[in-house]
Short mmCIF file of C-alpha atoms and ligand atoms in Angstrom, two decimals:
data_model
loop_
_atom_site.label_atom_id
_atom_site.label_comp_id
_atom_site.label_asym_id
_atom_site.label_seq_id
_atom_site.Cartn_x
_atom_site.Cartn_y
_atom_site.Cartn_z
CA ASP O 84 150.75 107.60 58.07
CA LYS O 85 148.52 104.64 58.88
CA GLY O 86 149.09 103.07 55.46
CA GLN O 87 146.67 100.20 54.84
CA TYR O 88 145.54 100.11 58.48
CA PRO O 89 142.39 101.74 59.91
CA HIS O 90 144.19 102.64 63.15
CA TYR O 91 147.74 103.38 64.26
CA MET O 92 147.33 100.79 66.96
CA LEU O 93 146.73 98.01 64.44
CA LYS O 94 149.60 99.26 62.29
CA GLU O 95 151.90 99.24 65.31
CA ILE O 96 150.74 95.76 66.33
CA HIS O 97 151.62 94.52 62.86
CA GLU O 98 154.98 96.28 62.84
CA GLN O 99 156.23 94.08 65.67
CA PRO O 100 158.17 91.55 63.57
CA GLU O 101 160.26 94.50 62.28
CA THR O 102 160.49 96.42 65.53
CA LEU O 103 161.56 93.33 67.43
CA SER O 104 164.15 92.54 64.74
CA ARG O 105 165.57 96.01 65.28
CA THR O 106 165.64 95.58 69.06
CA LEU O 107 167.39 92.25 68.67
CA SER O 108 169.96 93.54 66.18
CA HIS O 109 170.85 96.28 68.61
CA TYR O 110 171.49 93.94 71.55
CA LEU O 111 172.62 90.70 69.89
CA ASP O 112 175.69 89.91 67.83
CA PRO O 113 174.15 87.76 65.08
CA ILE O 114 177.41 86.07 64.04
CA GLU O 115 178.79 85.22 67.46
CA MET O 116 175.30 84.72 68.95
CA ARG O 117 176.09 86.62 72.08
CA VAL O 118 174.72 89.71 73.80
CA ASP O 119 176.49 92.94 72.87
CA MET O 120 176.55 94.43 76.34
CA PRO O 121 176.03 98.19 76.15
CA ASP O 122 178.99 100.34 77.27
CA GLY O 123 179.07 101.00 80.98
CA LEU O 124 176.66 98.22 81.89
CA ASP O 125 178.49 95.81 84.19
CA PHE O 126 176.16 93.23 85.68
CA ALA O 127 179.07 91.52 87.44
CA ALA O 128 179.59 94.64 89.57
CA ILE O 129 176.09 94.76 91.04
CA ASP O 130 174.07 92.59 93.35
CA ARG O 131 170.57 93.88 92.66
CA VAL O 132 168.52 95.49 89.91
CA ILE O 133 165.76 97.98 90.65
CA ILE O 134 163.30 98.47 87.80
CA VAL O 135 160.99 101.46 88.06
CA ALA O 136 158.31 102.44 85.56
CA CYS O 137 154.61 103.26 85.08
CA GLY O 138 151.75 101.49 83.34
CA THR O 139 152.62 99.17 80.51
CA ALA O 140 156.35 99.85 80.92
CA TYR O 141 155.99 98.65 84.52
CA TYR O 142 154.56 95.35 83.26
CA ALA O 143 157.55 94.95 80.90
CA GLY O 144 159.75 95.36 83.97
CA MET O 145 157.68 92.78 85.82
CA VAL O 146 158.27 90.23 83.04
CA ALA O 147 161.99 91.06 83.21
CA LYS O 148 162.07 90.29 86.94
CA TYR O 149 161.19 86.66 86.18
CA MET O 150 163.89 86.52 83.49
CA PHE O 151 166.72 88.09 85.49
CA GLU O 152 165.98 85.97 88.53
CA GLN O 153 165.59 82.73 86.61
CA ILE O 154 168.34 83.03 84.01
CA ALA O 155 170.86 85.23 85.80
CA GLY O 156 170.14 84.49 89.47
CA LEU O 157 170.11 88.25 89.95
CA ALA O 158 167.64 89.79 92.40
CA VAL O 159 165.24 92.32 90.91
CA ASP O 160 162.99 94.76 92.72
CA ILE O 161 160.25 96.22 90.63
CA ASP O 162 158.40 99.35 91.57
CA ILE O 163 155.73 101.72 90.35
CA ALA O 164 157.43 105.08 89.89
CA SER O 165 154.79 107.15 91.70
CA GLU O 166 155.22 104.91 94.76
CA PHE O 167 158.99 104.54 94.62
CA ARG O 168 159.64 108.29 94.59
CA TYR O 169 157.69 109.01 97.78
CA ARG O 170 158.41 105.88 99.80
CA ASP O 171 161.91 106.46 101.14
CA PRO O 172 163.10 103.27 99.47
CA VAL O 173 166.19 101.70 101.02
CA LEU O 174 168.79 101.55 98.28
CA SER O 175 171.89 99.39 98.49
CA PRO O 176 174.91 101.00 96.77
CA LYS O 177 175.59 97.98 94.56
CA SER O 178 172.20 98.24 92.87
CA LEU O 179 171.59 99.17 89.26
CA MET O 180 168.48 101.24 88.68
CA ILE O 181 166.77 100.71 85.31
CA VAL O 182 163.91 103.05 84.45
CA VAL O 183 161.70 101.82 81.61
CA SER O 184 159.76 104.40 79.60
CA GLN O 185 158.58 104.63 76.01
CA SER O 186 158.56 108.43 76.03
CA GLY O 187 161.46 108.95 78.42
CA GLU O 188 159.46 111.88 79.83
CA THR O 189 156.96 110.38 82.31
CA ALA O 190 157.12 112.68 85.35
CA ASP O 191 157.09 110.03 88.07
CA THR O 192 159.63 107.79 86.32
CA LEU O 193 161.94 110.75 85.76
CA ALA O 194 161.64 111.71 89.43
CA ALA O 195 162.51 108.13 90.42
CA LEU O 196 165.59 108.28 88.20
CA ARG O 197 166.70 111.55 89.79
CA TYR O 198 166.09 110.12 93.25
CA ALA O 199 168.36 107.14 92.50
CA LYS O 200 171.03 109.45 91.07
CA SER O 201 170.95 111.55 94.22
CA PHE O 202 171.96 108.38 96.11
CA ASN O 203 174.79 107.78 93.60
CA LEU O 204 173.22 104.65 92.22
CA LYS O 205 174.28 103.53 88.75
CA THR O 206 171.32 104.29 86.45
CA ALA O 207 170.16 103.13 83.04
CA ALA O 208 167.15 104.39 81.05
CA LEU O 209 165.49 101.95 78.66
CA VAL O 210 163.57 104.28 76.36
CA ASN O 211 162.11 104.55 72.89
CA VAL O 212 162.86 108.25 72.49
CA MET O 213 166.62 108.64 72.69
CA THR O 214 166.43 112.46 72.74
CA SER O 215 164.31 112.30 75.90
CA THR O 216 165.15 113.69 79.33
CA MET O 217 165.61 110.22 80.85
CA ALA O 218 168.02 109.19 78.08
CA ARG O 219 170.04 112.35 78.74
CA GLU O 220 170.07 112.13 82.51
CA ALA O 221 170.72 108.42 83.11
CA ASP O 222 174.30 107.15 83.20
CA ILE O 223 173.45 104.75 80.38
CA ALA O 224 170.78 105.27 77.71
CA LEU O 225 169.43 102.02 76.30
CA PRO O 226 167.29 102.29 73.14
CA ILE O 227 164.43 99.91 72.39
CA LYS O 228 164.32 100.80 68.68
CA ALA O 229 160.54 100.48 68.33
CA GLY O 230 160.21 103.62 66.20
CA PRO O 231 157.59 106.33 66.86
CA GLU O 232 154.54 104.96 68.68
CA ILE O 233 151.43 107.01 67.87
CA GLY O 234 148.64 104.88 69.37
CA VAL O 235 148.07 105.98 72.95
CA ALA O 236 147.83 102.36 74.07
CA SER O 237 151.36 101.04 74.03
CA THR O 238 151.96 97.91 71.91
CA LYS O 239 155.24 97.69 70.02
CA ALA O 240 157.06 99.64 72.74
CA PHE O 241 155.99 97.03 75.31
CA THR O 242 157.28 94.09 73.27
CA SER O 243 160.55 95.86 72.46
CA GLN O 244 161.05 96.82 76.12
CA THR O 245 160.47 93.20 77.13
CA CYS O 246 162.73 91.91 74.36
CA ALA O 247 165.57 94.31 75.21
CA LEU O 248 165.31 93.32 78.88
CA ALA O 249 165.36 89.62 77.90
CA THR O 250 168.65 90.12 76.03
CA LEU O 251 170.07 91.99 79.02
CA ALA O 252 169.02 89.14 81.31
CA VAL O 253 170.97 86.70 79.11
CA GLY O 254 173.95 89.08 79.00
CA ALA O 255 173.80 89.50 82.78
CA ALA O 256 173.65 85.74 83.30
CA PHE O 257 176.81 85.28 81.23
CA ALA O 258 178.65 88.27 82.72
CA ARG O 259 177.97 86.93 86.21
CA GLY O 260 179.17 83.42 85.32
CA HIS O 261 175.69 82.08 85.98
CA ILE O 262 175.56 80.41 82.54
CA ASP O 263 178.32 79.39 80.12
CA ALA O 264 178.88 80.72 76.60
CA ASP O 265 177.03 77.79 74.99
CA THR O 266 173.93 78.32 77.11
CA ALA O 267 174.06 82.06 76.41
CA ALA O 268 174.34 81.34 72.66
CA ALA O 269 171.36 78.98 72.89
CA HIS O 270 169.29 81.75 74.52
CA CYS O 271 170.40 84.20 71.83
CA ARG O 272 169.47 81.78 69.03
CA ASP O 273 166.12 81.34 70.73
CA LEU O 274 165.53 85.10 70.93
CA ALA O 275 166.54 85.43 67.28
CA THR O 276 163.50 83.29 66.34
CA LEU O 277 161.15 85.78 67.97
CA PRO O 278 160.27 87.91 64.89
CA GLN O 279 159.16 84.82 62.95
CA ARG O 280 157.07 83.61 65.88
CA VAL O 281 155.47 87.05 66.05
CA VAL O 282 154.55 86.81 62.35
CA GLU O 283 152.75 83.56 63.22
CA ALA O 284 151.08 85.10 66.28
CA LEU O 285 149.66 87.88 64.12
CA LEU O 286 147.94 85.23 61.99
CA CYS O 287 145.67 84.57 64.99
CA SER O 288 144.08 88.00 64.53
CA ASP O 289 140.86 86.71 62.91
CA ASP O 290 140.36 84.01 65.56
CA ILE O 291 140.88 86.61 68.26
CA ALA O 292 138.44 89.01 66.56
CA GLN O 293 135.77 86.31 66.83
CA VAL O 294 136.45 85.92 70.53
CA ALA O 295 136.41 89.71 70.97
CA ALA O 296 132.93 89.91 69.43
CA THR O 297 131.64 87.78 72.31
CA LEU O 298 133.03 90.15 74.96
CA ILE O 299 131.28 93.39 74.11
CA ASP O 300 128.37 92.97 76.51
CA ALA O 301 130.48 91.87 79.46
CA LYS O 302 130.31 94.10 82.50
CA SER O 303 133.55 92.76 83.89
CA ILE O 304 136.32 90.55 82.53
CA PHE O 305 139.06 88.74 84.45
CA PHE O 306 142.55 87.95 83.19
CA LEU O 307 144.55 85.22 84.90
CA GLY O 308 148.08 83.90 84.54
CA ARG O 309 150.97 82.53 86.55
CA GLY O 310 154.68 83.33 86.54
CA PRO O 311 155.64 85.62 83.66
CA MET O 312 152.04 85.42 82.45
CA VAL O 313 150.92 87.46 85.50
CA PRO O 314 152.28 90.69 84.03
CA ILE O 315 150.78 89.67 80.68
CA ALA O 316 147.39 89.20 82.37
CA LEU O 317 147.75 92.65 83.99
CA GLU O 318 148.76 94.13 80.64
CA GLY O 319 145.83 92.42 78.89
CA ALA O 320 143.40 93.88 81.44
CA LEU O 321 144.99 97.34 81.18
CA LYS O 322 144.88 97.32 77.38
CA LEU O 323 141.24 96.21 77.36
CA LYS O 324 140.07 98.80 79.86
CA GLU O 325 141.94 101.69 78.30
CA ILE O 326 140.57 101.26 74.78
CA SER O 327 137.25 99.38 75.20
CA TYR O 328 136.21 100.91 78.57
CA ILE O 329 135.09 97.47 79.78
CA HIS O 330 135.99 96.84 83.40
CA ALA O 331 138.81 94.32 83.54
CA GLU O 332 141.05 92.93 86.27
CA GLY O 333 144.25 90.97 85.96
CA TYR O 334 145.25 88.57 88.74
CA ALA O 335 147.86 86.01 89.58
CA ALA O 336 145.78 82.85 89.14
CA GLY O 337 146.78 81.60 92.59
CA GLU O 338 145.29 84.70 94.23
CA LEU O 339 141.82 83.93 92.98
CA LYS O 340 140.58 82.01 95.95
CA HIS O 341 141.79 84.78 98.25
CA GLY O 342 138.96 87.04 97.18
CA PRO O 343 138.32 87.73 93.52
CA ILE O 344 136.60 84.41 92.91
CA ALA O 345 133.60 85.90 94.74
CA LEU O 346 133.01 88.05 91.66
CA ILE O 347 132.66 85.13 89.25
CA GLU O 348 129.06 84.63 88.13
CA THR O 349 127.47 82.55 85.43
CA GLY O 350 128.82 83.84 82.12
CA THR O 351 131.59 86.08 83.51
CA PRO O 352 134.36 85.99 80.88
CA VAL O 353 137.67 84.81 82.29
CA ILE O 354 140.68 85.09 79.99
CA ILE O 355 143.30 82.54 80.94
CA ILE O 356 146.82 83.06 79.62
CA ALA O 357 148.58 79.74 79.88
CA PRO O 358 151.09 78.48 77.34
CA ASP O 359 152.38 75.02 78.15
CA ASP O 360 155.07 75.90 80.69
CA ALA O 361 156.15 74.65 84.10
CA LEU O 362 153.05 76.18 85.72
CA PHE O 363 150.51 75.04 83.15
CA GLU O 364 148.90 72.37 85.34
CA LYS O 365 148.51 74.81 88.20
CA THR O 366 146.80 77.35 85.98
CA VAL O 367 144.51 74.65 84.57
CA SER O 368 143.32 73.84 88.07
CA ASN O 369 142.42 77.53 88.52
CA LEU O 370 140.63 77.33 85.18
CA GLN O 371 138.55 74.46 86.52
CA GLU O 372 137.77 76.36 89.72
CA VAL O 373 136.28 79.33 87.85
CA ALA O 374 134.59 77.10 85.27
CA ALA O 375 132.85 75.30 88.15
CA ARG O 376 131.43 78.67 89.23
CA GLY O 377 129.95 79.29 85.80
CA ALA O 378 132.69 81.45 84.25
CA ARG O 379 132.97 81.54 80.49
CA ILE O 380 136.55 80.47 79.89
CA ILE O 381 138.68 81.87 77.09
CA LEU O 382 142.06 80.17 77.01
CA LEU O 383 145.04 81.69 75.21
CA THR O 384 147.74 79.08 74.98
CA ASP O 385 149.99 77.21 72.52
CA ALA O 386 149.51 73.94 70.62
CA LYS O 387 150.45 71.66 73.50
CA GLY O 388 148.35 73.64 75.96
CA ALA O 389 145.38 73.59 73.57
CA ASP O 390 145.64 69.85 73.28
CA ALA O 391 145.87 69.33 77.04
CA ALA O 392 142.93 71.65 77.73
CA LYS O 393 140.62 70.23 75.08
CA GLY O 394 137.27 69.65 76.74
CA LEU O 395 138.04 72.10 79.56
CA SER O 396 137.44 75.26 77.54
CA LYS O 397 135.11 75.81 74.60
CA THR O 398 137.08 78.82 73.44
CA ILE O 399 140.78 78.28 72.85
CA VAL O 400 143.15 80.53 70.92
CA THR O 401 146.32 78.70 69.91
CA LEU O 402 149.27 81.06 69.68
CA PRO O 403 152.71 79.90 68.47
CA THR O 404 154.78 77.65 70.68
CA ALA O 405 157.58 79.60 72.34
CA THR O 406 160.31 79.15 74.93
CA PRO O 407 160.10 80.92 78.31
CA LEU O 408 162.08 83.93 77.02
CA CYS O 409 159.80 84.48 74.02
CA ALA O 410 156.42 83.31 75.36
CA PRO O 411 155.53 86.51 77.27
CA ILE O 412 155.92 88.54 74.08
CA ILE O 413 153.91 86.06 71.99
CA GLN O 414 151.11 86.03 74.57
CA ALA O 415 151.20 89.84 74.84
CA ILE O 416 150.42 90.04 71.13
CA GLY O 417 147.32 87.93 71.73
CA GLN O 418 146.28 90.42 74.41
CA GLN O 419 146.88 93.43 72.15
CA LEU O 420 144.72 91.90 69.42
CA LEU O 421 141.98 90.98 71.89
CA ALA O 422 141.78 94.54 73.24
CA TYR O 423 141.99 96.04 69.76
CA HIS O 424 139.22 93.93 68.23
CA THR O 425 136.95 94.38 71.25
CA ALA O 426 137.35 98.16 71.07
CA VAL O 427 136.79 98.26 67.31
CA THR O 428 133.62 96.17 67.66
CA LEU O 429 132.41 98.63 70.29
CA GLY O 430 133.32 101.58 68.06
CA THR O 431 135.54 103.46 70.52
CA ASP O 432 138.35 105.82 69.51
CA VAL O 433 141.10 103.22 69.59
CA ASP O 434 144.05 105.53 68.94
CA GLN O 435 142.88 108.35 71.24
CA PRO O 436 141.02 106.77 74.16
CA ARG O 437 139.14 109.18 76.41
CA ASN O 438 140.97 110.81 79.32
CA LEU O 439 144.37 109.47 78.26
CA ALA O 440 147.52 111.21 77.06
CA LYS O 441 150.42 109.53 75.28
CA SER O 442 152.96 111.03 77.60
CA VAL O 443 152.19 111.76 81.25
CA THR O 444 154.53 114.64 82.08
CA VAL O 445 152.68 115.79 85.18
CA GLU O 446 152.26 113.59 88.22
C1 LIG A 270 149.28 101.92 78.42
C2 LIG A 270 150.24 103.01 78.35
C3 LIG A 270 150.68 103.67 79.61
C4 LIG A 270 152.19 103.95 79.56
C5 LIG A 270 152.63 104.73 80.79
C6 LIG A 270 154.12 104.98 80.82
O1 LIG A 270 149.00 101.39 77.17
O2 LIG A 270 150.66 103.37 77.28
O3 LIG A 270 150.36 102.88 80.71
O4 LIG A 270 152.86 102.75 79.47
O5 LIG A 270 151.97 105.98 80.82
O6 LIG A 270 154.55 105.73 79.74
P1 LIG A 270 156.06 105.76 79.34
O7 LIG A 270 156.45 104.40 78.88
O8 LIG A 270 156.18 106.78 78.22
O9 LIG A 270 156.85 106.17 80.55
#
């Protein structure tokens, strides 16, 4: 039931304060403000995490790589399932394999899980559907608690995957002695503010709809970010192409001058995802590079970033201020709304985009 919403996708976008609250209550102890580490998951016993997934779930894993490495000092390899399964990957026995999948049925991801099991690796499946094959076959089934996702383009599953992985990164950091209990509690308190920040992010919907209306004639759109905003740029481009059918490319902003900048013409829309973080200045210099080549800049940032970039971009969307653990999720919501409103303006079938299936059970 879509309730008051014209599409499941919009309903699911707006459910995110609740779905993220559920994810957080599963992984955090709200009284003690610590991570409730799922049974069997011992991050002190491993020296590497391998995250394998497809599509949007892969981008959630990519965000998690930044979190595990930065907060927990734990090395993370991230792989596309269809590549991992056929590549003869070299697996060290002290690795933990985490497959990430909304459906828990994606053929390539399941094959990657089975491959890791055949090498006796410890495996965990982070899934939305707990009755799925991956949940059954992995050593540890980790729920994301997003509830049924009907829209083919993944929204609430992505933010709950990212959120669950963020809590695990904090738990891993503490378990490994990389941070003390006070620092872990501070991270947990920070994550606990996420649902309220998401409520505020959703209030940007009308502003974003206005930006979307200016994109409908674009033949190509670029999405740029740095650090954890790289996967969000890739996710923004994926979401836009899958439901609006506009050609879009996401890039690490620093890669621009290694090729893609050749594609920038007068009026090419370039979406820059840059909250005020440690890399903000670097991203702003990439903004200036594309602006100098005539690009039409659309900056998605936070209040401090908006202030700093005044005069550099005519179009600025100010999303809520968030810490590094929460910012990728807040910025992802901006991307979901941008893709949604662009597609609706173009009149495409938002919930059932052409050529796509919700669950890809054949390779
Ligand atoms: C994009 C999207 C797909 C899925 C991918 C993996 O919006 O929904 O890219 O993320 O097919 O599906 P799951 O997570 O079910 O393994």
